[in-house]
Tab-separated table of N, CA and C in Angstrom:
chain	number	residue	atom	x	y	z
A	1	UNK	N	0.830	-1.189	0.000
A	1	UNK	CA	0.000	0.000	0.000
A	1	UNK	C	0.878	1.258	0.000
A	2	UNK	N	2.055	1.188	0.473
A	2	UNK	CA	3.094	2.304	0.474
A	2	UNK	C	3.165	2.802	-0.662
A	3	UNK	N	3.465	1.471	-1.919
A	3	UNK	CA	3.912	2.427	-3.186
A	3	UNK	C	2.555	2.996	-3.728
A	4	UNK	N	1.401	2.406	-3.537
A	4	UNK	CA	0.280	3.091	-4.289
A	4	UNK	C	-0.119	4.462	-3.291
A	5	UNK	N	0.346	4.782	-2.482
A	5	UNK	CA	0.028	5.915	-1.607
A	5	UNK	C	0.988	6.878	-2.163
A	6	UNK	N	2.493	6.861	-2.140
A	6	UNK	CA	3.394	7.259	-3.262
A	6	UNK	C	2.713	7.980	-4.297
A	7	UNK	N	2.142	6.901	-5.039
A	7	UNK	CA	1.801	7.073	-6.502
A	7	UNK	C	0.665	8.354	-6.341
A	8	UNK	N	0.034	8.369	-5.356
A	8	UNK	CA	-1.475	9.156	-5.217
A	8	UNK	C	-0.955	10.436	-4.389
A	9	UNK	N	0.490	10.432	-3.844
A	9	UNK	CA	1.044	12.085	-3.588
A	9	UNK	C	0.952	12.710	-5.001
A	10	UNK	N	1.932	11.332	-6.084
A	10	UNK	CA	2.818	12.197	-6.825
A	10	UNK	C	1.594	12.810	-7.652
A	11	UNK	N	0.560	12.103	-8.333
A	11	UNK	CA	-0.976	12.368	-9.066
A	11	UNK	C	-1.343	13.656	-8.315
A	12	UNK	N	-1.637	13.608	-7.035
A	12	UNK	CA	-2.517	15.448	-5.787
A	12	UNK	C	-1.520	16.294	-6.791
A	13	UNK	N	-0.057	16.210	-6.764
A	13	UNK	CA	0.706	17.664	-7.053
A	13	UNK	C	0.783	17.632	-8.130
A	14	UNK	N	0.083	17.158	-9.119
A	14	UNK	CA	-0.085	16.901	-10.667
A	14	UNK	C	-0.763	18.096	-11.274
A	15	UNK	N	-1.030	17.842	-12.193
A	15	UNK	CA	-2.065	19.163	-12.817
A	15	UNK	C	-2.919	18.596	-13.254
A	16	UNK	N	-2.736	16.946	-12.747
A	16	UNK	CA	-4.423	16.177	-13.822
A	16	UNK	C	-5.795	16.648	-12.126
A	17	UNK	N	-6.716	16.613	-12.884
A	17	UNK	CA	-7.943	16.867	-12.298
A	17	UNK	C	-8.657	15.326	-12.056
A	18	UNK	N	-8.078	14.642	-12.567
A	18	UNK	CA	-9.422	13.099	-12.447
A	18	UNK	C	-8.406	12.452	-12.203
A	19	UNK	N	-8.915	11.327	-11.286
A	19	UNK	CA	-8.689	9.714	-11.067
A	19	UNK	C	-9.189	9.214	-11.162
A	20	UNK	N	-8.901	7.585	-11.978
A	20	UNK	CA	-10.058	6.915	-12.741
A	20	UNK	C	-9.453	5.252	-11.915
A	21	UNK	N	-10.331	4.831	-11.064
A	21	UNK	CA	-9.803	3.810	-10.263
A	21	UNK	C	-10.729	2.450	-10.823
A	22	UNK	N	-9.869	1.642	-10.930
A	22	UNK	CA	-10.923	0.683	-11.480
A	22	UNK	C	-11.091	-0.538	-10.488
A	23	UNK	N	-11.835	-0.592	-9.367
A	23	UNK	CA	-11.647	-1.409	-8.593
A	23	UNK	C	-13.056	-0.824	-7.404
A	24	UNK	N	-13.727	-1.942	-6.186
A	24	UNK	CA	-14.412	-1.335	-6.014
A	24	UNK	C	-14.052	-1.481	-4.271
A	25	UNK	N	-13.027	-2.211	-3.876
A	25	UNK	CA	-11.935	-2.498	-2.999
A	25	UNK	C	-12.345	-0.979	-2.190
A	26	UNK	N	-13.102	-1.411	-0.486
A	26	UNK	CA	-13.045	-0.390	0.240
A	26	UNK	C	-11.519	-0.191	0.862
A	27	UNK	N	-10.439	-0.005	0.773
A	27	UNK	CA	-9.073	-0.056	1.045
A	27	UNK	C	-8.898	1.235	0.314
A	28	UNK	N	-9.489	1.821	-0.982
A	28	UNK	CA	-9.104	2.563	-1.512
A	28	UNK	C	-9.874	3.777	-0.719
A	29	UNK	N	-11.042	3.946	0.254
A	29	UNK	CA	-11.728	4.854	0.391
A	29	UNK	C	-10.848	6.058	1.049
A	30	UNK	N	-10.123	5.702	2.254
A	30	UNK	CA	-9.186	6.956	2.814
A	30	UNK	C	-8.555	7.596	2.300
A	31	UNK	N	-7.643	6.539	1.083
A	31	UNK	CA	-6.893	7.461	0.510
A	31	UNK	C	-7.246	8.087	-0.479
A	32	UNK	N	-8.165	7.912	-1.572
A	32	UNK	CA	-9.601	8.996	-2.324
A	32	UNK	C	-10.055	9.639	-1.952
A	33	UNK	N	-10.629	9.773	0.112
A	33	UNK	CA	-11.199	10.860	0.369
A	33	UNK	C	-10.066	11.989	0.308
A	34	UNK	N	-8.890	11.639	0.829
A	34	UNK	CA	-7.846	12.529	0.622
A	34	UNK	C	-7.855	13.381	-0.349
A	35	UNK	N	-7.495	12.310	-1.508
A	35	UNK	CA	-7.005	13.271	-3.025
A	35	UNK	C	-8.509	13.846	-3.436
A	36	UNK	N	-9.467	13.744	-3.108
A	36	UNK	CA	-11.027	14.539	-2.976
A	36	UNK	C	-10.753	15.984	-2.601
A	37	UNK	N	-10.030	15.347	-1.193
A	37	UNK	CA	-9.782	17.473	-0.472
A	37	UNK	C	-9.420	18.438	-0.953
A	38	UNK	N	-8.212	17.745	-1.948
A	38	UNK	CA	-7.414	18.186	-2.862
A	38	UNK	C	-8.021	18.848	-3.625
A	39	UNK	N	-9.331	18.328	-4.241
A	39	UNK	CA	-10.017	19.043	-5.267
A	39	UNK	C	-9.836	18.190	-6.458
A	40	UNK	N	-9.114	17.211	-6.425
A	40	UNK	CA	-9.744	16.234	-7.525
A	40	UNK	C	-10.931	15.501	-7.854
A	41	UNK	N	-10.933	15.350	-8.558
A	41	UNK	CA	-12.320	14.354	-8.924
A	41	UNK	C	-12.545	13.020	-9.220
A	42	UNK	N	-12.992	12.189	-8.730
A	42	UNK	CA	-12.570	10.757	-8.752
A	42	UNK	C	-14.113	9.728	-9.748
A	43	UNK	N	-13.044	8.678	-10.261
A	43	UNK	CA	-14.312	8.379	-11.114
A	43	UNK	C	-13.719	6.796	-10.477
A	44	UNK	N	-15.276	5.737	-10.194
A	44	UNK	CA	-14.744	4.794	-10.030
A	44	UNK	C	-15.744	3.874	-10.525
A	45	UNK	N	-14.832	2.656	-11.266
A	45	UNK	CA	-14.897	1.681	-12.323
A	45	UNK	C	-15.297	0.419	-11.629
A	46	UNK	N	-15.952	-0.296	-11.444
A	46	UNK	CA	-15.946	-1.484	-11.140
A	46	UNK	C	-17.556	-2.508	-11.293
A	47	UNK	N	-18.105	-3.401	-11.118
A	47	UNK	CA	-19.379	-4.181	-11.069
A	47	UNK	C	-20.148	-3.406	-10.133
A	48	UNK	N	-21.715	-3.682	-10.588
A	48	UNK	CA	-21.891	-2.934	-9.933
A	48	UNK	C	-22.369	-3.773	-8.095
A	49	UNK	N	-22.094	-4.692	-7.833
A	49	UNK	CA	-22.272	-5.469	-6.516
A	49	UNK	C	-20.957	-5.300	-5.880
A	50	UNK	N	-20.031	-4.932	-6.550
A	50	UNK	CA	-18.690	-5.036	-5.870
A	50	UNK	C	-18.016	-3.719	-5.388
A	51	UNK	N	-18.534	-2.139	-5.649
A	51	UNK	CA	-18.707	-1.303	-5.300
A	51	UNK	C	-18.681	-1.215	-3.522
A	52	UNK	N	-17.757	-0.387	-2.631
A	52	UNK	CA	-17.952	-0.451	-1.146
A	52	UNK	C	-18.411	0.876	-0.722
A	53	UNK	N	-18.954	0.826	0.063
A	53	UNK	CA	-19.334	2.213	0.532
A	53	UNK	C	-18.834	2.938	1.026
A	54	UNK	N	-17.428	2.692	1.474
A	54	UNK	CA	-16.866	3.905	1.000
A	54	UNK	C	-16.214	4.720	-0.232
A	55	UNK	N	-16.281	3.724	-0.993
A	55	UNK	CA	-15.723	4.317	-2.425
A	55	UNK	C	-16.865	5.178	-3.201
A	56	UNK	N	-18.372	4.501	-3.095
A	56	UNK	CA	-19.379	5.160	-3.171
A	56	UNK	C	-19.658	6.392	-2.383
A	57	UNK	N	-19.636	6.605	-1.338
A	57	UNK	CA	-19.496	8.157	-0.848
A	57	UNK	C	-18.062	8.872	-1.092
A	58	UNK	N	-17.355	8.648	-1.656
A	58	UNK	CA	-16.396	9.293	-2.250
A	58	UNK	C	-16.279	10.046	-3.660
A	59	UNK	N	-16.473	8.817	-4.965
A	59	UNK	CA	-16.675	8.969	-6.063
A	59	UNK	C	-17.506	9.906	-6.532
A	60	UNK	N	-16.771	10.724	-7.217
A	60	UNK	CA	-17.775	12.146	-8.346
A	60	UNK	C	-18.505	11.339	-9.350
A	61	UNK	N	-18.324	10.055	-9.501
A	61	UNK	CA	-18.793	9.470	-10.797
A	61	UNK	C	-18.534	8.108	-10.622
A	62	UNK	N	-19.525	7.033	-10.826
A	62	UNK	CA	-19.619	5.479	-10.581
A	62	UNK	C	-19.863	5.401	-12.224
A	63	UNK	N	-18.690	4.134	-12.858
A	63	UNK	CA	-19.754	3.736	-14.004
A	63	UNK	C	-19.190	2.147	-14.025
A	64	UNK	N	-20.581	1.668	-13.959
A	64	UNK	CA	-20.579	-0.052	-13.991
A	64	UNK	C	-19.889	-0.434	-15.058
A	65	UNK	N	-18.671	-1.749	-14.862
A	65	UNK	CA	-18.125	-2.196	-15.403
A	65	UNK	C	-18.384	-2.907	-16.776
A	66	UNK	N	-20.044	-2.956	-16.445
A	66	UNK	CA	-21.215	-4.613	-17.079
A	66	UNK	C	-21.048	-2.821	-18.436
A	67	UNK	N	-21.155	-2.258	-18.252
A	67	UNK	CA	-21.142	-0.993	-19.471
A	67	UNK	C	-19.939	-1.138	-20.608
A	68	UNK	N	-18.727	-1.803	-20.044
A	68	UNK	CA	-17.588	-1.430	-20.780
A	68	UNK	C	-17.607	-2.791	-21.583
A	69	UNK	N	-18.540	-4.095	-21.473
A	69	UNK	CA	-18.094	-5.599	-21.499
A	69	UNK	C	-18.031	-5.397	-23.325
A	70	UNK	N	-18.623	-5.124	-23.844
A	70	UNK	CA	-18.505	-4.901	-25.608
A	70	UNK	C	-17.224	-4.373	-25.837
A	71	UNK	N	-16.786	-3.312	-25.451
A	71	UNK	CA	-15.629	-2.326	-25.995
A	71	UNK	C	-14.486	-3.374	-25.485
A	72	UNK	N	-14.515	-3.950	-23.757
A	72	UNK	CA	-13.567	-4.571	-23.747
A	72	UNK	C	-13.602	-6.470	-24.096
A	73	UNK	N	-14.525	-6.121	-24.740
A	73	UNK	CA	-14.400	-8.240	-24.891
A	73	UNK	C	-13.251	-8.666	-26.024
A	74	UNK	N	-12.663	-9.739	-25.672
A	74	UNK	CA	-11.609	-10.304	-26.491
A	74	UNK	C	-12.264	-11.389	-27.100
A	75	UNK	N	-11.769	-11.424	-28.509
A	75	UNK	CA	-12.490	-12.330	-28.905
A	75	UNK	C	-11.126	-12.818	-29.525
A	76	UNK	N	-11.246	-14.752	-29.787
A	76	UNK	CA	-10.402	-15.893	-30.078
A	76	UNK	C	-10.143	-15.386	-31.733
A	77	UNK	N	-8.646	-15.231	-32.101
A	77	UNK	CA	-9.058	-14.972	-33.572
A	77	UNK	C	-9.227	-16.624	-34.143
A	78	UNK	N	-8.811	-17.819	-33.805
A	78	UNK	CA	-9.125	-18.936	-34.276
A	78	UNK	C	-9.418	-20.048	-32.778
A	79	UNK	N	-9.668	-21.358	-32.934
A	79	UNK	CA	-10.091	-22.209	-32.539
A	79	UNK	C	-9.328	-22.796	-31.604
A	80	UNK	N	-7.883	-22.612	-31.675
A	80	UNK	CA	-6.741	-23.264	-30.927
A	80	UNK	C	-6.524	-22.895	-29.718
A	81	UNK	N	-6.034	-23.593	-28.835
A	81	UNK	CA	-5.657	-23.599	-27.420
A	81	UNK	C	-4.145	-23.108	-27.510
A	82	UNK	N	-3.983	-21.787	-26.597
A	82	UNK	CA	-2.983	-21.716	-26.577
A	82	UNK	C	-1.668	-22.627	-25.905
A	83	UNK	N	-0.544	-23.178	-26.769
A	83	UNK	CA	0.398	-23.544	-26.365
A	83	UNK	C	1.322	-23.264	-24.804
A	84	UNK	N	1.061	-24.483	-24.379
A	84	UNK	CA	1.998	-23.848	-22.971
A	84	UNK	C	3.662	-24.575	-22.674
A	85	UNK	N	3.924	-24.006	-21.712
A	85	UNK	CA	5.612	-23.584	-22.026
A	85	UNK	C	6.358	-25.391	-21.845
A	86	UNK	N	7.020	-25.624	-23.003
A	86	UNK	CA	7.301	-27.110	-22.984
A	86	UNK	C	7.238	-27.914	-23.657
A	87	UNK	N	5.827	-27.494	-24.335
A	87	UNK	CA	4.770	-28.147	-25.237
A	87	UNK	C	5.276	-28.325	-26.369
């Protein structure tokens, strides 16, 4: 948790305005309300059952994950199983 606390000084003294967290992990709530005080704006990504309440009273913006499943679906370009190491 040290280095991602790190990471969320160096982002506050940034000049970006948004954080886009994709996770719905109440662990993240203290340190979001923080970078909140700051005056950032936080957007958070995740299902929508898996969402914690504190990330929900934090977040400027919730958008359900079940929204992104088209843009991010992978699709098989053929039939084969990928090879594993040995094989």
């Amino acid at each position: 948790m040290w280095l991602l606390k790190s990471a969320f000084v160096g982002f506050c003294n940034s000049e970006y305005e948004t954080i886009m967290l994709f996770s719905g992990d109440s662990d993240f709530g203290g340190l979001l309300k923080y970078v909140k005080s700051l005056g950032k704006n936080i957007i958070v990504i995740c299902t929508r059952n898996r969402m914690s309440t504190e990330l929900e009273e934090v977040a400027n913006k919730f958008i359900p994950a079940e929204t992104l499943a088209s843009f991010l679906k992978y699709e098989r370009k053929n039939n084969t199983t990928p090879h594993l190491r040995g094989e």
